[in-house]
mmCIF file of C-alpha atoms in Angstrom:
data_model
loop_
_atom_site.group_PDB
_atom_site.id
_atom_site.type_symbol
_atom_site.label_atom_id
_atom_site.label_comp_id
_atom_site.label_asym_id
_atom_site.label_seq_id
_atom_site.Cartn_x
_atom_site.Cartn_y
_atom_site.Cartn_z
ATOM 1 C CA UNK A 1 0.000 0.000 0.000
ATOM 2 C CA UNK A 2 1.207 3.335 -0.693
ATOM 3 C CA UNK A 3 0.107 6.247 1.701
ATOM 4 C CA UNK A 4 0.820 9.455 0.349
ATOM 5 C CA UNK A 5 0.731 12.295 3.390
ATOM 6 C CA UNK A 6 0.104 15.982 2.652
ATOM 7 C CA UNK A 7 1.444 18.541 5.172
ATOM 8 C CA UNK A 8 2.653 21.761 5.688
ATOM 9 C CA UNK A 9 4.520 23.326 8.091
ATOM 10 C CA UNK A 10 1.885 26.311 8.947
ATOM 11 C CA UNK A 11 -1.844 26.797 8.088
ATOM 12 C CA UNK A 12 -3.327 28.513 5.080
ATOM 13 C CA UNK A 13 -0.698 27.202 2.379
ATOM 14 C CA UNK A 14 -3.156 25.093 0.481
ATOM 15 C CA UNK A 15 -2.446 22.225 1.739
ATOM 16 C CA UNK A 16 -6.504 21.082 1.502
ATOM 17 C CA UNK A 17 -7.234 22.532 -1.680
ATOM 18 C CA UNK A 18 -4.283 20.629 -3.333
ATOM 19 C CA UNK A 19 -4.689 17.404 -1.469
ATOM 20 C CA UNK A 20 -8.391 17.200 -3.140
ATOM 21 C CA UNK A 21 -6.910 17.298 -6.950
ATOM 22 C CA UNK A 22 -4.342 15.081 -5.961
ATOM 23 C CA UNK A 23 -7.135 12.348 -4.754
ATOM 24 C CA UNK A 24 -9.423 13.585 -7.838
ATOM 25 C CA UNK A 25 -6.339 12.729 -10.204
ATOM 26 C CA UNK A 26 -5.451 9.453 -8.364
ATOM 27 C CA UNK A 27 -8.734 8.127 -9.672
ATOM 28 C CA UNK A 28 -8.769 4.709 -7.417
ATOM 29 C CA UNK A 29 -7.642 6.113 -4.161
ATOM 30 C CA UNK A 30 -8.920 6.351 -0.338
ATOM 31 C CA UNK A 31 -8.853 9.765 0.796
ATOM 32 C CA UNK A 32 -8.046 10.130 4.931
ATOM 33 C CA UNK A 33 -8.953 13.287 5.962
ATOM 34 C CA UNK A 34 -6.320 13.490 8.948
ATOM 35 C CA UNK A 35 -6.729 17.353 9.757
ATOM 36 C CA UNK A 36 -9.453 16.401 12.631
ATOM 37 C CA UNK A 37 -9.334 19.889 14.487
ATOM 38 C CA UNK A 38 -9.941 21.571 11.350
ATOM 39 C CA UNK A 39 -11.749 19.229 8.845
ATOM 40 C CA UNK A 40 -12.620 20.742 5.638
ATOM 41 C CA UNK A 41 -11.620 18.295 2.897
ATOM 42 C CA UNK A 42 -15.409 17.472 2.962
ATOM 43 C CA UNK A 43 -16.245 21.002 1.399
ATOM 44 C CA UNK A 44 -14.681 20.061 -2.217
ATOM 45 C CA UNK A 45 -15.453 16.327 -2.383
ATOM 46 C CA UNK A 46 -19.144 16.599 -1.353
ATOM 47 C CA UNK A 47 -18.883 13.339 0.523
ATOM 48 C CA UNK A 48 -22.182 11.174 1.122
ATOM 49 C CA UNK A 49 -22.099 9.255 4.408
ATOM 50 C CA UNK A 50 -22.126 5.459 4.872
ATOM 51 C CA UNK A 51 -20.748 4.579 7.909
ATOM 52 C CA UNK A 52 -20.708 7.167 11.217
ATOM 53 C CA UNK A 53 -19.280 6.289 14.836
ATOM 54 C CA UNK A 54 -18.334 8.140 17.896
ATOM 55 C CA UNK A 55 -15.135 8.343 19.379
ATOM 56 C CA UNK A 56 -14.294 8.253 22.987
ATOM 57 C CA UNK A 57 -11.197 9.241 24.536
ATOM 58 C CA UNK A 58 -9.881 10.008 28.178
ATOM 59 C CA UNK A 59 -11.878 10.377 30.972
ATOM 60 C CA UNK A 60 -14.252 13.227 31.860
ATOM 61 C CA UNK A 61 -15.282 14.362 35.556
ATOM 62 C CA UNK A 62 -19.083 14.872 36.519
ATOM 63 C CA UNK A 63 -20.232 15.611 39.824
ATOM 64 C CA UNK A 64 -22.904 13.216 41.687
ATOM 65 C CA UNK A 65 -24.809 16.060 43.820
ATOM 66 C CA UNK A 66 -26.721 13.183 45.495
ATOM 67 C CA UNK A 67 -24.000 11.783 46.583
ATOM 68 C CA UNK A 68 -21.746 15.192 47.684
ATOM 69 C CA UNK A 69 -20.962 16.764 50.707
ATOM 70 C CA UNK A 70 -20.101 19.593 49.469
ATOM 71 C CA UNK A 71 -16.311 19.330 51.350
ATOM 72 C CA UNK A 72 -14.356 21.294 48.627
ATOM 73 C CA UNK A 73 -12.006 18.781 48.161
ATOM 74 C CA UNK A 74 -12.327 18.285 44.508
ATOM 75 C CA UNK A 75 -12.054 22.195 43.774
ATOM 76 C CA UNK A 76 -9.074 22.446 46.328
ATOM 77 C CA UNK A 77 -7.141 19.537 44.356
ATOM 78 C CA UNK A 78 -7.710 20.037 41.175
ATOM 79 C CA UNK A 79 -4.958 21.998 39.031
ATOM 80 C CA UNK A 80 -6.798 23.165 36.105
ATOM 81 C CA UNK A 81 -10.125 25.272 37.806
ATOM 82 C CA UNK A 82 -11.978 22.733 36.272
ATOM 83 C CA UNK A 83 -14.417 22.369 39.530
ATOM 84 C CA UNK A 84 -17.003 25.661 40.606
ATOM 85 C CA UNK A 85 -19.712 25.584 42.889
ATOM 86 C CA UNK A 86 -23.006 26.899 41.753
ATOM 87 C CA UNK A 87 -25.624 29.620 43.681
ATOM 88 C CA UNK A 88 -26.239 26.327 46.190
ATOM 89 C CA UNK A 89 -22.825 25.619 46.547
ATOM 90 C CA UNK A 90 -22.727 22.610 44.885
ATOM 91 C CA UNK A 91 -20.243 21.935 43.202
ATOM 92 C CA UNK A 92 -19.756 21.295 39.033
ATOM 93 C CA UNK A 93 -17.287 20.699 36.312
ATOM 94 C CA UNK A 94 -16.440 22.825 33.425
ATOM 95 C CA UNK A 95 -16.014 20.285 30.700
ATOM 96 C CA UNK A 96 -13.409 22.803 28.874
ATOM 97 C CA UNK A 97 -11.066 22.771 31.729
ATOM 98 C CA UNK A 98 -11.290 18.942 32.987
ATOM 99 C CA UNK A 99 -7.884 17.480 32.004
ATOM 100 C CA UNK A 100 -9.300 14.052 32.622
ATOM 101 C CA UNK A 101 -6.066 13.353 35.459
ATOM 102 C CA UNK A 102 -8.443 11.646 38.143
ATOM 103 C CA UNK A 103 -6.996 13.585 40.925
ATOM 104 C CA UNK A 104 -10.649 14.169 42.160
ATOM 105 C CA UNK A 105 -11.745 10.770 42.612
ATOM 106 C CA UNK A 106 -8.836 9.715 44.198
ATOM 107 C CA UNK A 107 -9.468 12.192 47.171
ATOM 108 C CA UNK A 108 -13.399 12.728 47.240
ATOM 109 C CA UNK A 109 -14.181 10.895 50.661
ATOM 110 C CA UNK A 110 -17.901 10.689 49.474
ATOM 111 C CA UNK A 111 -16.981 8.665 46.209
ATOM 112 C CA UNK A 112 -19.363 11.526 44.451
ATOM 113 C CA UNK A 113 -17.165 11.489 41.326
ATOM 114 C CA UNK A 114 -18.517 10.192 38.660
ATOM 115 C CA UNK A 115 -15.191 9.512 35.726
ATOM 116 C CA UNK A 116 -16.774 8.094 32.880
ATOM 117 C CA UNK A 117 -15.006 8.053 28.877
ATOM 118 C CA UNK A 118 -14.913 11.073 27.578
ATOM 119 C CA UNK A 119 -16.884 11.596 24.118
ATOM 120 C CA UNK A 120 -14.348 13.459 21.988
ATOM 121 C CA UNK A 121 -16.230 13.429 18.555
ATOM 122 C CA UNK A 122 -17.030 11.178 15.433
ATOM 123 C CA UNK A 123 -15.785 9.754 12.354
ATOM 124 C CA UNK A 124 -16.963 8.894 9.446
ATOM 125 C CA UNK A 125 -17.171 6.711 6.153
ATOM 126 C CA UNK A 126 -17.828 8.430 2.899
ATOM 127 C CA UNK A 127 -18.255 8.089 -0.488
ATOM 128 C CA UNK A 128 -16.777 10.991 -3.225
ATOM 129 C CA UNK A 129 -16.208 11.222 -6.577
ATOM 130 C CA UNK A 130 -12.572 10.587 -5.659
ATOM 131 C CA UNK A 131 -13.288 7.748 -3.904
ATOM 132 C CA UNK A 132 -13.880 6.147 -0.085
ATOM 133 C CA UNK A 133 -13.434 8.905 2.382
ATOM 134 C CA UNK A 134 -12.656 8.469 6.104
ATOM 135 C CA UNK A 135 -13.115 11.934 8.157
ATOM 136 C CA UNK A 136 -13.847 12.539 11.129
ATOM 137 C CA UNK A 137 -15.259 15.882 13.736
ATOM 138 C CA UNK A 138 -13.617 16.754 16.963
ATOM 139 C CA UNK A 139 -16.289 18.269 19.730
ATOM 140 C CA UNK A 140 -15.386 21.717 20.874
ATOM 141 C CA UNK A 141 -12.772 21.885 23.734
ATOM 142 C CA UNK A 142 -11.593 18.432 23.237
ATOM 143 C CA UNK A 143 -8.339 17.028 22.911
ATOM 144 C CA UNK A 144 -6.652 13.657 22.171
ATOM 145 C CA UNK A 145 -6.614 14.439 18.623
ATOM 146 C CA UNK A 146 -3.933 12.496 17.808
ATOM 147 C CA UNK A 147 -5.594 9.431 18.289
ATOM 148 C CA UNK A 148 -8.636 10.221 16.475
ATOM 149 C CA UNK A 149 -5.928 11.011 13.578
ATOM 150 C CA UNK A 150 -4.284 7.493 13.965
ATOM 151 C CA UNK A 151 -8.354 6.037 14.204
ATOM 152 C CA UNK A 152 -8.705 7.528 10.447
ATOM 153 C CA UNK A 153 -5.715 6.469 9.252
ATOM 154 C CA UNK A 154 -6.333 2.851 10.604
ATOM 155 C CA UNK A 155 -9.468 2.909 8.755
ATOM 156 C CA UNK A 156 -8.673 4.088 5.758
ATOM 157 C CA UNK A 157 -6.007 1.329 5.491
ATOM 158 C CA UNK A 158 -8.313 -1.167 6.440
ATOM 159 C CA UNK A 159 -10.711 0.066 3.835
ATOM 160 C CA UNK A 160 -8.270 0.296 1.057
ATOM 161 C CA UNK A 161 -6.572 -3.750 2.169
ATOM 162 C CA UNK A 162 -10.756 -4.351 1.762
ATOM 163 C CA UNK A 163 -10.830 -3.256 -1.261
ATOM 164 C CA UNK A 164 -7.939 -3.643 -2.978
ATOM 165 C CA UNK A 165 -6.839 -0.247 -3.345
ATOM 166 C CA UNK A 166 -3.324 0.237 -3.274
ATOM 167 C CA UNK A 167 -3.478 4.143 -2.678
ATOM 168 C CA UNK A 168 -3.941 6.050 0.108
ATOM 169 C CA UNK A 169 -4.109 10.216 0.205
ATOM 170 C CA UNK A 170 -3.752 12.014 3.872
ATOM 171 C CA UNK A 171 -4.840 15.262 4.253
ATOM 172 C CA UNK A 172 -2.739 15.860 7.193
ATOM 173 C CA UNK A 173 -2.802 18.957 10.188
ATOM 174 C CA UNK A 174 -0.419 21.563 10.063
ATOM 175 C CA UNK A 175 2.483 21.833 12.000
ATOM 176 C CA UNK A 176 4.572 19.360 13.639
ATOM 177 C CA UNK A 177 2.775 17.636 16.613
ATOM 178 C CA UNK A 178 1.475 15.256 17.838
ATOM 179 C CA UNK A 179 -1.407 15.365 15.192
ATOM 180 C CA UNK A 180 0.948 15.462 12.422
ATOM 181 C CA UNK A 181 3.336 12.680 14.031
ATOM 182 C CA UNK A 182 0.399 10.644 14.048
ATOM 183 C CA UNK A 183 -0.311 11.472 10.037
ATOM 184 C CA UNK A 184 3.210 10.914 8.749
ATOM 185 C CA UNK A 185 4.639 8.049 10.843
ATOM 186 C CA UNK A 186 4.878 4.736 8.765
ATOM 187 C CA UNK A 187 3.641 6.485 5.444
ATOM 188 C CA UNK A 188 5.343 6.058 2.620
ATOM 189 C CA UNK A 189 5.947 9.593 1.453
ATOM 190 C CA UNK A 190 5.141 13.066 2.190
ATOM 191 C CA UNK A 191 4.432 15.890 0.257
ATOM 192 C CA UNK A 192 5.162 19.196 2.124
ATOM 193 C CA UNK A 193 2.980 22.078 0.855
ATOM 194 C CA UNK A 194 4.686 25.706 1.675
ATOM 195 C CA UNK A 195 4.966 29.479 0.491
ATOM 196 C CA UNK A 196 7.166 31.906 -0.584
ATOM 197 C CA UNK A 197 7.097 33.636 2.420
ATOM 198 C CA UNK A 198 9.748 34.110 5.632
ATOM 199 C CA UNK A 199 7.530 32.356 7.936
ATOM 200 C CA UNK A 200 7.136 29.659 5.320
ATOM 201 C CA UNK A 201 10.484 28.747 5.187
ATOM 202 C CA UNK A 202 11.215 28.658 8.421
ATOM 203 C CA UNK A 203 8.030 26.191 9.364
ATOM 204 C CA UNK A 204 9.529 23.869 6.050
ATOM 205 C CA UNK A 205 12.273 23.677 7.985
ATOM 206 C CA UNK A 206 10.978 22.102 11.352
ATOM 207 C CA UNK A 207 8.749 19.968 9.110
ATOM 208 C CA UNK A 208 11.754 18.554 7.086
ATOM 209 C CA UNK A 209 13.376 17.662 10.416
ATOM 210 C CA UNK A 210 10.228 16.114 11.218
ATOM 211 C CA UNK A 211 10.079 13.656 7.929
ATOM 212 C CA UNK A 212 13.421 13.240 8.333
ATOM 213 C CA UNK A 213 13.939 12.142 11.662
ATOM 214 C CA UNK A 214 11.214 9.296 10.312
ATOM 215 C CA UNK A 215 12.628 8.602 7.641
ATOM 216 C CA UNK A 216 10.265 9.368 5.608
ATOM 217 C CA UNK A 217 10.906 10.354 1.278
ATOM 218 C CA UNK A 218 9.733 14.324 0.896
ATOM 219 C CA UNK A 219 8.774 16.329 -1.640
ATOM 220 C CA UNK A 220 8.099 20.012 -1.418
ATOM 221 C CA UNK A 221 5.926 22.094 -3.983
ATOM 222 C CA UNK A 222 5.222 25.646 -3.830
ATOM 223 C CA UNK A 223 2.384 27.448 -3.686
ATOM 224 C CA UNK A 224 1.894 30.920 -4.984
ATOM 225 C CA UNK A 225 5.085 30.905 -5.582
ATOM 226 C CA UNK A 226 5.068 33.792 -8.131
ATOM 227 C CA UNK A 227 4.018 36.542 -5.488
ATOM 228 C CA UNK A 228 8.243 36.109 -4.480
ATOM 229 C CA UNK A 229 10.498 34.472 -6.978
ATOM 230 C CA UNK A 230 13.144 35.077 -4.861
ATOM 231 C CA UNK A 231 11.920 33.710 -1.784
ATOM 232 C CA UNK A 232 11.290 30.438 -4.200
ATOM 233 C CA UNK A 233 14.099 30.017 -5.293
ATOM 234 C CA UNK A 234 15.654 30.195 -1.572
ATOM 235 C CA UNK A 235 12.831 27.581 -0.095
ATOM 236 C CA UNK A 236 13.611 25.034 -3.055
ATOM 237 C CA UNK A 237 17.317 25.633 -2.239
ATOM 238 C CA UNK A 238 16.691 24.749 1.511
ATOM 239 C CA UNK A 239 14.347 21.876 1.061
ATOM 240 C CA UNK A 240 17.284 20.460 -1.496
ATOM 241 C CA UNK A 241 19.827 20.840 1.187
ATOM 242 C CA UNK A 242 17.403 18.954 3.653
ATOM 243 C CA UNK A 243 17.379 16.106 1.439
ATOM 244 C CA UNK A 244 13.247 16.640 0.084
ATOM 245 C CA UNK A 245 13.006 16.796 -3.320
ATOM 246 C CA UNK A 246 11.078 19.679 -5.410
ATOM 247 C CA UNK A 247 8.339 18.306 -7.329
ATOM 248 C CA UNK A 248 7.245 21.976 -9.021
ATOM 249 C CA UNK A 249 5.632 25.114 -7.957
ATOM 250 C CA UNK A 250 1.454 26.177 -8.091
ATOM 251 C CA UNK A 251 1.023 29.714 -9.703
ATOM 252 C CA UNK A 252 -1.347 32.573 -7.894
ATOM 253 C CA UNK A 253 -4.796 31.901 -9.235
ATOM 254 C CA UNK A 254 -7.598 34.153 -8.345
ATOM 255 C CA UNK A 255 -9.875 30.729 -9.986
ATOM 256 C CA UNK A 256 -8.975 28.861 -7.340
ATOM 257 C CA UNK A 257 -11.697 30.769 -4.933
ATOM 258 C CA UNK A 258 -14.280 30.315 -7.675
ATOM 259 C CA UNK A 259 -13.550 26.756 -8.111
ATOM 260 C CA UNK A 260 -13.770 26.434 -4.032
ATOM 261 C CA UNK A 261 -17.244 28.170 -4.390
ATOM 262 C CA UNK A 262 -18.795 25.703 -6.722
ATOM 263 C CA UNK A 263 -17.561 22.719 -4.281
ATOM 264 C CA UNK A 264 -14.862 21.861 -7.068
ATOM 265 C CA UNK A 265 -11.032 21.417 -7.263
ATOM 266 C CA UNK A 266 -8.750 23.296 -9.690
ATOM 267 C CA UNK A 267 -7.991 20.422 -12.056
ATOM 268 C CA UNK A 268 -11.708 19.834 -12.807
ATOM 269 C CA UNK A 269 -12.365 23.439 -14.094
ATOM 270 C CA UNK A 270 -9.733 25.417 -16.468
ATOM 271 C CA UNK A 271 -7.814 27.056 -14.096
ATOM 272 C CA UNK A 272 -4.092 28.143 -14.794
ATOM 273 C CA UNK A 273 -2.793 26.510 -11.663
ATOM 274 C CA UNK A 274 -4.761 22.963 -12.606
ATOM 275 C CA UNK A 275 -2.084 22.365 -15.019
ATOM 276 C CA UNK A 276 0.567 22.910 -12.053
ATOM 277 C CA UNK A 277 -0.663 20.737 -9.918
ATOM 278 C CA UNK A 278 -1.138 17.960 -12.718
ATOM 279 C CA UNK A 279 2.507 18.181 -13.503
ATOM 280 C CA UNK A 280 3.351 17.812 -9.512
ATOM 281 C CA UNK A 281 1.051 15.015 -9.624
ATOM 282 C CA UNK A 282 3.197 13.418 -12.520
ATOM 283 C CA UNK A 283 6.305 14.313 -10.554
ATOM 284 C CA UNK A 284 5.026 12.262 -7.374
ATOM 285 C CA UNK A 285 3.767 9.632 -9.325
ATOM 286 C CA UNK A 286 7.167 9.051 -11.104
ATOM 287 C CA UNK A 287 8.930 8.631 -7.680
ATOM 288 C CA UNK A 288 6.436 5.701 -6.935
ATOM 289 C CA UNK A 289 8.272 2.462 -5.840
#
């Protein structure tokens, strides 16, 4: 199986826009929609659900008045403010601040703690024009989303071994943690999406180190890359002497917005920077063991 993982070091490169044409061009892929805090690959592959499930993770505090004696002991112990006592002075959790560490029913002498799992969000099993999509939604406030990341991924393999697809295409997060560790680790190659732009060299950087300290093949494209030549030419330069290779660069194409509006990727309308990303796509596909 062949997992192809698209990054980029910060948000806002498009990194989404391009991983869409990639998966429409693959033809017979599985798309993994890996970018769980901020999921949006759904908005230009108009996916139709099959398959939905929850996902639980950690463990969540909840109060059981009937049970409380109002002693203060959870508010006094707890680290993160998670605990407040309401006009009766009972006390309550705030969900957004409960770290899940368990610290209150260890010490709660009335056992009025109630810890059950955590529900962190859902993910899902689609069908797009591209293909089987796994996404997923993470709740407001929660965390752990590295796991749901590695959850997607482990479906989408499943699905394509299932199948008997042989491709796999990761939207990942931006960045490099844990989110992103759990999108690139194993796959085998990444394309790292970046711009001509100071702070877009400098996050290419950290996530070179990051592919390379998996040892994982790179490939860098950039995008917009004609609003700084200059700056181009210097990124390409780095990315070289990091050991990625440079698979092309994406013009600055005011159609990509109007393709985005009709729910549509660059490479299935006539915009300019279609043809770019068709010849990256021929770049990646000749460095396909």
């Amino acid at each position: 199986m062949n997992e192809l993982v698209v990054i980029s070091g910060k948000g806002g490169t498009g990194k989404t826009s391009i991983t869409a044409s990639l998966a429409v061009l693959a033809g017979k892929t599985i798309i993994a929609d890996c970018d769980v805090d901020a999921a949006d690959l759904h908005l230009l592959l108009e996916p139709t659900n099959i398959e939905k499930q929850q996902f639980y993770s950690g463990n969540i505090a909840k109060v059981n008045s009937s049970s409380c004696i109002q002693c203060g002991k959870c508010e006094e112990y707890c680290r993160f403010g998670a605990f407040q006592t309401d006009s009766n002075g009972v006390p309550f959790v705030d969900h957004t601040r409960c770290e899940g560490c368990g610290v209150c029913v260890k010490f709660c002498p009335s056992n009025a703690i109630v810890f059950d799992e955590r529900h962190c969000g859902e993910w899902m099993v689609s069908n797009t024009r591209a293909g089987s999509m796994v996404h997923a939604k993470l709740n407001v406030a929660a965390e752990n989303s590295g796991r749901l990341v590695s959850t997607v991924r482990k479906k989408a393999q499943e699905i394509a071994m299932t199948t008997g697809v042989k491709s796999v295409i990761i939207d990942g997060p931006p960045g490099i943690g844990c989110p992103v560790i759990a999108s690139v680790t194993g796959a085998s190659r990444a394309l790292i999406v970046t711009e001509p732009t100071v702070s877009g060299a400098h996050d290419l950087d950290r996530v070179l180190k990051l592919t390379k300290h998996f040892s994982i093949p790179s490939f860098v494209c950039v995008n917009k890359w004609d609003i700084n030549s200059e700056m181009t030419d210097s990124i390409e330069a780095l990315a070289q002497s990091l050991g990625a290779k440079v698979v092309g660069r994406i013009r600055y194409d005011s159609e990509v917005s109007k393709a985005q509006i009709i729910g549509k990727t660059v490479v299935e309308t006539s915009a300019k920077s279609g043809s770019d990303i068709k010849e990256i796509w021929k770049e990646l596909e000749s460095y396909t063991d």
